[in-house]
XYZ file of C-alpha atoms in Angstrom:
554
model
C 35.872 -19.204 24.052
C 38.790 -19.490 21.154
C 39.548 -16.178 18.953
C 39.258 -17.046 15.172
C 41.438 -16.056 12.669
C 38.486 -14.107 10.644
C 41.279 -14.242 7.156
C 41.608 -18.098 7.291
C 39.858 -19.148 3.599
C 38.147 -21.839 4.507
C 35.176 -23.727 3.286
C 31.591 -25.111 5.272
C 28.983 -22.896 6.982
C 29.269 -20.922 9.736
C 31.550 -22.229 13.486
C 30.107 -22.226 17.190
C 32.277 -19.487 17.806
C 31.650 -17.367 14.906
C 27.823 -18.187 16.152
C 28.196 -16.626 19.209
C 30.177 -13.625 18.027
C 26.628 -12.952 16.591
C 25.067 -14.137 19.189
C 26.570 -12.027 21.079
C 27.031 -8.684 19.691
C 23.476 -9.046 17.871
C 21.905 -10.149 21.407
C 22.788 -6.890 22.352
C 22.774 -4.362 19.802
C 18.802 -5.475 20.251
C 19.246 -5.139 23.721
C 19.928 -1.540 23.105
C 17.963 -0.644 19.808
C 15.358 -1.632 22.958
C 16.053 0.634 25.645
C 16.388 3.660 22.937
C 12.649 2.988 21.138
C 10.739 2.683 24.400
C 11.374 6.277 24.966
C 10.112 6.610 21.541
C 6.854 3.883 22.061
C 6.029 6.185 24.661
C 6.943 9.764 25.160
C 3.502 10.876 24.764
C 2.722 9.134 28.483
C 6.757 9.761 29.611
C 5.206 14.058 29.424
C 2.983 14.354 31.431
C 4.794 12.318 34.034
C 7.850 14.374 34.098
C 6.355 17.901 32.340
C 2.657 17.539 33.793
C 4.306 21.856 34.647
C 2.929 22.586 31.420
C -0.169 22.211 28.731
C -0.319 19.171 27.208
C 0.851 20.077 23.649
C 3.604 22.089 25.822
C 4.974 18.734 27.256
C 3.996 16.206 24.238
C 6.876 19.073 21.666
C 9.154 18.753 25.630
C 8.715 15.616 25.194
C 9.740 14.396 21.917
C 13.150 16.955 21.769
C 13.753 15.399 24.518
C 13.190 12.242 22.815
C 15.086 13.835 19.250
C 17.800 15.057 21.273
C 18.198 10.589 21.825
C 19.021 10.897 17.997
C 21.222 14.536 17.747
C 24.341 13.418 20.207
C 23.933 10.056 18.971
C 27.395 11.073 16.177
C 29.467 12.263 19.507
C 28.542 8.953 20.861
C 30.095 7.620 17.195
C 33.132 9.644 17.603
C 34.863 8.881 22.045
C 33.328 5.444 21.469
C 35.012 5.348 18.042
C 38.355 6.906 19.140
C 38.066 4.095 22.883
C 37.346 1.643 19.772
C 40.155 1.841 17.697
C 42.719 2.839 20.337
C 41.955 0.145 23.399
C 39.391 -2.330 21.453
C 36.582 -3.177 19.665
C 35.620 -5.736 22.926
C 35.906 -3.203 26.828
C 34.638 -0.493 24.381
C 30.938 -2.510 23.054
C 31.184 -3.849 26.190
C 31.508 -0.070 28.052
C 28.740 1.445 25.574
C 25.679 -1.575 26.706
C 25.902 -0.386 30.709
C 25.491 2.992 29.606
C 22.332 2.515 27.529
C 20.973 -1.152 30.110
C 21.776 2.188 33.226
C 20.817 4.752 31.864
C 17.438 2.794 30.553
C 16.411 0.490 33.702
C 16.715 5.248 35.932
C 14.066 5.795 33.633
C 11.956 3.133 35.126
C 12.836 4.106 38.777
C 12.587 8.100 38.394
C 10.256 9.884 40.398
C 8.109 12.710 38.096
C 8.213 15.993 37.912
C 5.033 15.813 40.640
C 7.033 14.603 42.931
C 10.601 16.164 43.156
C 9.218 19.045 40.700
C 12.161 19.966 38.296
C 14.895 18.272 38.792
C 12.634 14.767 37.086
C 13.010 16.669 33.472
C 16.546 17.236 34.254
C 18.139 13.923 34.277
C 15.781 13.043 31.833
C 17.235 14.721 28.824
C 20.274 13.947 30.990
C 19.839 10.547 30.955
C 18.377 10.016 27.169
C 22.051 11.860 26.850
C 23.349 9.557 28.165
C 21.828 6.485 25.822
C 22.553 8.808 22.249
C 26.078 8.655 23.015
C 26.175 5.726 24.631
C 24.194 3.997 21.336
C 27.056 6.643 18.822
C 29.370 3.608 20.185
C 27.822 -0.223 20.080
C 26.970 0.170 16.124
C 29.835 0.584 14.659
C 31.800 -1.872 17.946
C 29.164 -4.477 17.370
C 29.311 -4.387 13.511
C 32.985 -3.695 13.536
C 33.432 -6.955 15.961
C 31.546 -9.546 13.493
C 33.026 -8.332 10.813
C 36.740 -9.553 11.792
C 35.253 -12.248 12.588
C 34.409 -13.271 9.100
C 35.606 -15.464 6.732
C 36.558 -14.804 3.712
C 33.505 -13.110 1.193
C 30.483 -13.986 4.089
C 31.428 -10.599 5.313
C 27.206 -9.160 4.303
C 26.003 -12.329 5.592
C 27.550 -12.511 8.440
C 26.856 -8.757 9.856
C 23.618 -8.991 8.151
C 21.857 -10.849 11.738
C 23.368 -6.734 13.531
C 21.219 -5.268 10.760
C 18.375 -7.323 12.667
C 18.666 -5.628 15.543
C 16.784 -2.604 15.504
C 13.937 -3.744 13.780
C 14.075 -6.601 16.909
C 14.672 -4.073 19.671
C 11.321 -1.421 18.233
C 9.391 -5.922 17.661
C 10.334 -6.643 21.666
C 9.525 -3.091 22.878
C 6.398 -2.899 20.732
C 5.451 -6.555 21.970
C 6.815 -5.246 25.812
C 4.285 -2.541 25.986
C 1.210 -4.643 24.269
C 1.565 -6.855 26.861
C 2.069 -5.293 30.432
C -0.852 -2.902 28.294
C -3.438 -5.163 28.533
C -2.229 -6.998 32.017
C -2.108 -3.683 34.017
C -5.072 -2.318 32.225
C -4.529 1.804 30.316
C -5.272 3.561 33.050
C -3.200 2.410 34.684
C 0.147 1.658 32.301
C -0.589 5.473 31.915
C -0.005 6.098 35.436
C 2.859 3.660 36.495
C 2.972 0.466 34.569
C 5.118 1.679 32.363
C 7.341 2.197 34.029
C 7.943 -1.683 33.631
C 9.631 -2.096 30.158
C 11.810 0.354 31.264
C 12.756 -1.470 34.524
C 11.947 -5.318 32.645
C 15.144 -4.125 30.683
C 18.379 -5.118 33.411
C 17.144 -8.720 33.340
C 17.699 -7.960 28.985
C 21.108 -5.915 29.935
C 22.103 -8.623 32.312
C 22.152 -11.661 30.309
C 23.923 -8.846 27.668
C 27.111 -7.949 29.480
C 27.183 -11.620 31.005
C 27.466 -13.570 27.485
C 29.628 -10.103 25.741
C 31.834 -10.568 29.418
C 32.780 -14.072 27.379
C 34.771 -12.579 24.472
C 37.477 -12.344 23.210
C 39.570 -9.558 21.246
C 38.501 -9.443 17.756
C 41.459 -11.202 16.057
C 42.482 -8.712 13.206
C 43.235 -5.549 15.888
C 44.616 -8.410 18.506
C 47.292 -8.748 15.393
C 47.988 -5.140 14.963
C 47.801 -4.059 18.820
C 50.035 -7.100 18.066
C 52.585 -5.445 15.359
C 52.856 -2.008 16.803
C 50.376 -0.488 13.906
C 47.463 0.077 15.556
C 47.068 4.289 15.586
C 47.569 7.019 18.983
C 45.291 9.844 16.720
C 42.223 8.363 14.996
C 40.828 11.318 15.176
C 43.230 13.378 13.764
C 43.733 10.625 10.717
C 39.961 9.920 9.745
C 39.109 13.461 9.034
C 42.411 15.646 9.697
C 43.176 13.691 6.635
C 41.521 14.153 2.769
C 41.781 10.940 1.524
C 40.347 9.121 4.186
C 37.878 11.509 5.741
C 36.485 12.124 1.208
C 35.575 9.042 2.086
C 33.847 10.044 4.981
C 31.269 11.865 3.102
C 31.171 9.208 -0.068
C 29.389 6.535 2.646
C 27.329 9.394 4.001
C 25.728 11.249 0.649
C 27.101 8.379 -1.563
C 25.132 5.344 0.901
C 24.002 6.014 4.790
C 22.228 9.480 3.888
C 19.751 7.447 1.395
C 19.762 4.027 3.910
C 18.472 6.175 7.145
C 15.892 8.229 4.777
C 13.746 4.826 2.719
C 15.121 2.688 7.230
C 13.418 5.684 9.089
C 10.570 5.607 6.645
C 9.561 2.068 6.344
C 9.818 2.020 9.677
C 9.094 5.775 11.457
C 7.230 7.926 9.533
C 4.743 4.746 8.221
C 3.893 4.157 12.082
C 3.132 8.572 12.388
C 1.030 8.177 9.042
C -1.607 5.421 10.556
C -1.498 7.160 13.535
C -1.554 11.260 13.180
C -2.742 11.200 9.573
C -4.395 7.934 9.079
C -6.110 8.361 12.352
C -5.990 4.592 12.685
C -5.573 3.879 16.351
C -2.410 3.348 18.213
C -3.230 -0.397 19.622
C -4.048 -1.286 15.455
C -1.395 1.108 14.473
C 1.401 -0.661 16.628
C -0.004 -3.940 15.422
C 0.239 -3.159 11.356
C 4.046 -3.113 12.198
C 4.890 -5.509 14.643
C 3.615 -8.026 11.703
C 4.980 -6.330 9.088
C 8.478 -6.379 11.215
C 7.978 -10.139 11.664
C 7.351 -10.445 7.769
C 10.867 -8.363 6.251
C 13.193 -9.060 9.457
C 14.435 -12.712 7.491
C 15.125 -9.775 4.174
C 17.873 -8.666 6.324
C 19.986 -11.948 6.397
C 18.822 -13.262 2.683
C 19.936 -9.098 1.282
C 23.494 -9.759 2.876
C 24.045 -12.465 2.597
C 22.340 -11.629 -1.773
C 25.920 -8.197 -0.836
C 28.448 -11.319 -0.551
C 27.701 -12.594 -4.179
C 27.424 -9.711 -6.524
C 28.032 -6.644 -4.746
C 26.855 -3.561 -1.942
C 26.654 -1.015 -3.601
C 24.058 -2.797 -6.141
C 21.595 -3.625 -3.381
C 21.316 -0.464 -1.578
C 21.561 2.168 -3.658
C 18.940 0.065 -5.980
C 16.472 -0.004 -2.916
C 16.754 3.899 -2.501
C 15.947 3.903 -5.969
C 12.781 1.461 -6.220
C 11.907 3.771 -2.702
C 12.015 6.623 -3.952
C 10.227 5.776 -7.074
C 7.208 3.929 -5.944
C 6.480 6.260 -1.647
C 3.878 8.414 -3.141
C 1.722 5.033 -5.261
C 2.539 2.968 -2.035
C 1.449 5.477 0.719
C -1.350 6.442 -1.096
C -3.044 2.203 -1.308
C -2.621 2.961 2.573
C -4.339 5.223 2.462
C -7.590 3.597 0.833
C -7.245 0.145 3.433
C -6.630 1.756 5.437
C -8.646 4.642 6.445
C -10.705 4.526 2.298
C -13.335 8.365 3.694
C -10.223 10.115 3.596
C -9.016 9.944 0.898
C -12.489 10.492 -0.921
C -12.753 12.788 1.265
C -8.709 14.336 0.227
C -9.758 13.854 -4.003
C -13.401 15.422 -3.509
C -13.708 17.780 -1.488
C -12.064 22.083 -1.058
C -10.927 23.462 1.538
C -9.536 27.035 0.645
C -7.403 29.067 3.418
C -8.444 32.543 1.715
C -6.377 35.202 3.902
C -4.522 38.307 2.471
C -0.725 37.178 2.265
C 0.750 39.453 5.013
C -0.841 37.603 6.906
C 0.379 34.408 6.078
C 3.468 33.423 7.886
C 5.531 29.712 7.778
C 4.362 26.164 9.300
C 7.058 25.123 8.957
C 7.712 23.481 12.309
C 10.313 20.398 12.275
C 10.563 20.333 16.815
C 7.491 21.810 16.857
C 8.396 24.770 19.515
C 6.714 27.819 17.515
C 3.319 28.537 18.708
C 1.260 30.121 15.883
C -1.405 32.942 16.736
C -1.660 35.081 13.232
C -5.576 33.570 12.470
C -3.695 32.401 8.714
C -1.615 30.109 10.445
C -3.821 29.324 13.082
C -6.643 27.768 10.113
C -4.345 27.081 8.641
C -2.601 24.491 11.743
C -5.694 22.691 12.826
C -6.580 21.800 9.052
C -3.528 20.151 8.431
C -3.953 18.613 11.738
C -7.084 17.096 11.951
C -5.622 16.052 8.798
C -8.031 17.563 5.914
C -6.172 19.007 2.469
C -6.287 22.107 1.890
C -5.160 25.559 -0.234
C -4.578 28.713 -0.013
C -6.290 31.709 -1.394
C -4.621 35.373 -1.226
C -7.276 37.573 -0.364
C -7.066 41.428 -0.482
C -5.066 43.302 1.287
C -5.738 44.376 5.205
C -8.177 41.213 4.847
C -9.862 39.088 7.616
C -9.428 35.052 6.951
C -11.974 33.478 5.240
C -12.003 28.812 5.468
C -14.568 28.230 2.295
C -15.187 24.054 2.480
C -16.817 23.592 -1.487
C -16.932 27.171 -2.163
C -18.732 27.232 1.010
C -17.851 30.381 3.301
C -17.548 27.879 7.703
C -17.582 30.740 10.652
C -14.137 31.130 11.342
C -12.849 32.115 15.166
C -9.776 32.255 16.515
C -8.780 28.627 17.636
C -5.631 27.285 18.671
C -6.633 24.087 19.925
C -9.783 23.517 18.126
C -12.520 25.287 15.371
C -15.795 23.211 16.112
C -18.207 25.106 13.011
C -14.488 24.625 10.642
C -14.713 20.827 11.836
C -18.230 20.019 11.490
C -18.091 21.708 8.159
C -14.946 19.557 6.547
C -17.371 15.932 8.800
C -20.526 17.118 7.427
C -18.394 17.807 3.244
C -17.063 14.131 3.442
C -13.761 14.328 6.078
C -14.789 11.351 9.031
C -15.271 12.064 12.808
C -12.795 9.849 14.559
C -14.292 6.079 15.791
C -15.690 6.146 11.758
C -15.871 2.511 11.224
C -14.094 3.132 7.241
C -11.082 2.810 9.613
C -8.835 -0.206 9.587
C -9.152 -1.941 12.965
C -7.609 -5.065 14.939
C -9.199 -6.026 18.047
C -6.662 -9.496 18.874
C -2.987 -9.426 16.930
C -4.386 -12.492 14.958
C -7.093 -10.368 13.552
C -5.065 -10.197 10.211
C -7.870 -12.133 7.605
C -9.705 -8.929 6.814
C -8.934 -8.025 3.137
C -8.254 -4.009 4.485
C -6.643 -5.233 6.952
C -4.134 -7.840 5.215
C -4.110 -5.372 2.496
C -1.893 -2.814 4.691
C 0.534 -5.558 6.569
C 0.789 -6.382 2.941
C 2.464 -3.226 1.345
C 4.059 -2.147 5.239
C 5.245 -5.351 4.756
C 7.074 -3.816 1.434
C 8.296 -0.878 2.485
C 10.004 -2.763 5.241
C 11.369 -4.919 1.762
C 13.203 -1.857 0.267
C 14.803 -1.208 4.051
C 16.286 -4.316 4.781
C 17.907 -3.313 0.729
C 19.657 -0.305 1.949
C 19.501 -2.069 5.221
C 21.062 -5.381 4.954
C 24.874 -4.914 3.734
C 25.508 -1.355 5.032
C 27.341 -2.484 7.802
C 29.783 -4.769 6.290
C 30.313 -1.416 2.947
C 31.529 0.780 5.320
C 34.018 -1.847 7.523
C 35.541 -2.503 4.523
C 35.627 1.022 3.176
C 38.198 2.037 5.920
C 41.189 0.576 7.373
C 41.222 -1.462 10.134
C 43.690 1.530 12.077
C 40.420 3.633 12.167
C 37.425 1.664 10.735
C 35.605 2.329 14.175
C 35.770 6.134 13.850
C 35.676 7.013 10.499
C 32.576 4.232 10.045
C 30.787 4.562 13.067
C 30.075 8.482 12.213
C 28.373 8.873 8.581
C 25.996 5.884 10.202
C 25.032 7.923 13.281
C 24.859 11.318 11.223
C 22.870 9.613 8.060
C 19.863 7.554 10.221
C 20.468 9.742 13.672
C 20.357 13.282 12.035
C 18.717 12.508 8.261
C 16.917 9.769 9.330
C 15.546 10.382 12.907
C 14.932 13.898 12.155
C 12.235 12.505 9.414
C 9.127 11.864 11.292
C 8.745 15.153 12.473
C 10.525 17.393 8.971
C 8.576 15.197 6.656
C 5.115 16.437 9.345
C 6.179 20.151 8.685
C 6.276 19.999 5.110
C 2.678 18.307 5.217
C 1.361 21.501 7.567
C 3.073 23.723 5.789
C 2.054 22.072 2.321
C -1.810 21.061 3.075
C -1.182 18.055 1.422
C -1.568 14.451 3.551
C 2.140 12.696 1.140
C 4.005 15.950 1.173
C 6.026 14.633 3.759
C 7.159 11.688 1.240
C 9.430 14.232 -0.755
C 11.858 14.741 1.963
C 13.047 10.676 1.723
C 12.033 10.452 -2.699
C 14.998 13.532 -2.442
C 17.351 12.554 -0.148
C 17.032 8.619 -1.352
C 17.625 9.877 -4.334
C 21.083 12.260 -3.520
C 22.195 9.530 -2.281
C 21.820 7.519 -5.917
C 23.103 9.840 -7.438
C 26.499 10.159 -5.421
C 26.302 6.677 -5.378
C 26.484 5.655 -8.334
C 29.300 8.072 -9.712
C 31.616 8.016 -5.902
C 30.757 4.890 -4.380
C 33.115 2.126 -4.743
C 32.438 -1.843 -4.708
C 33.770 -3.874 -1.147
C 32.889 -7.384 -1.716
C 36.705 -8.467 -2.005
C 38.386 -6.073 -0.387
C 41.202 -7.353 3.105
C 38.945 -5.808 5.566
C 43.013 -7.248 6.984
C 45.368 -4.170 5.967
C 45.270 -1.705 8.953
């Protein structure tokens, strides 16, 4: 394949070589995201397989912590592979990242469980998760930089927007493979051994990705810089020890990527969590609803990437953050209206109070899920929040015990850590829906989309995905254009993975911790609203427009 002259001015559509560059970069990244999301989607089953020595609640916590570990190490992967990419080259670096990612995922599919090899199983599993996170930290920056450095002037937003579709397509692909495998082998076999099939299938995807990427040449911008002897010998020092560049990294994080990250994770991940854990929609239906919204919305990544070439990256990203921050509360309330109307009525009409001595009530904020509550006031509130019951905490006399009031009627409370049938029966009698309530939205097959409530929820989820495409479609072009060629891979990767891996990746757990602490099922939305709003303010003041920048400068 011929190396492309990205900086030459020309008219006309995308050339064959340019299409191949985008296909190779995007396809490999789709497969990487597919690998990464498999674990998140199957966390409960993986917890049972690899942390079986612990009680069910604890094994689920450990499984989720292992998943979170992959997010936490992504910025370190960005630093390690960003440095390699700026010294050795873009092509070889993201070839290495996909090999690490793909092989780690394949090995998970082969890894014996804890019942077979004991504690070695979770240790190896967590090590593989860390490798996946490190590899993903280096993959995105390489793919985005490689495509942008091949794109002709005036089309970088459009060309890099194809990279932006990969996370959504990877999630969609993982959901479809999981659903298909479950349907073929059945739930019992899937929980026993069938969960391994989606992991093992990834080796085929890995083979295709590596074969395609081996046919690529080095980025023409990077190659020209190397030939002129202008490449950086210490990209980390230049990127972060130099205040002039470090300031741009900070502005990129706070004025663009932080807001983009929380809007993205709210629209795709917290929405799924909200459906399943708060609205009590079954997993099959929840995944199908999200899958349909992604299918309908993915093309808008490309539309907004193309539009950013016309009107700029900054206005689209900041408007997306602003609209999302202003509309999250009404959209999620409407999702409740159509997905679980009985719960909506109960939240509005049933008054639940926990009356206790304030000295005996602690803080329920528990984003990593490792705290074990023992005080009766805390166990009562924790039980109510996990049952999606809206409650308020009322101060009782000093030294008094805990009382639970449902519509001002006291309900006997026993200090149970996991269940309290009397309280549950009382709130359900007052109006909170039981499990399997016929009013809760349910899909019987993938094309069961013509019922009014199903269509409405898909439409609302589509709006959330639309916000995601606004903020995420132009972000790759913006980040590439903010930094010079010699330290571009390193500089753009770090803010991207802090914004998405930390601010975004920790959003679902933190948002649910806010719900538990406040007793309000919508309170977790303050997390993305606050950070998206900060991005709007910082971006308006400090973020430069970049669409006309010459990225060939070293």
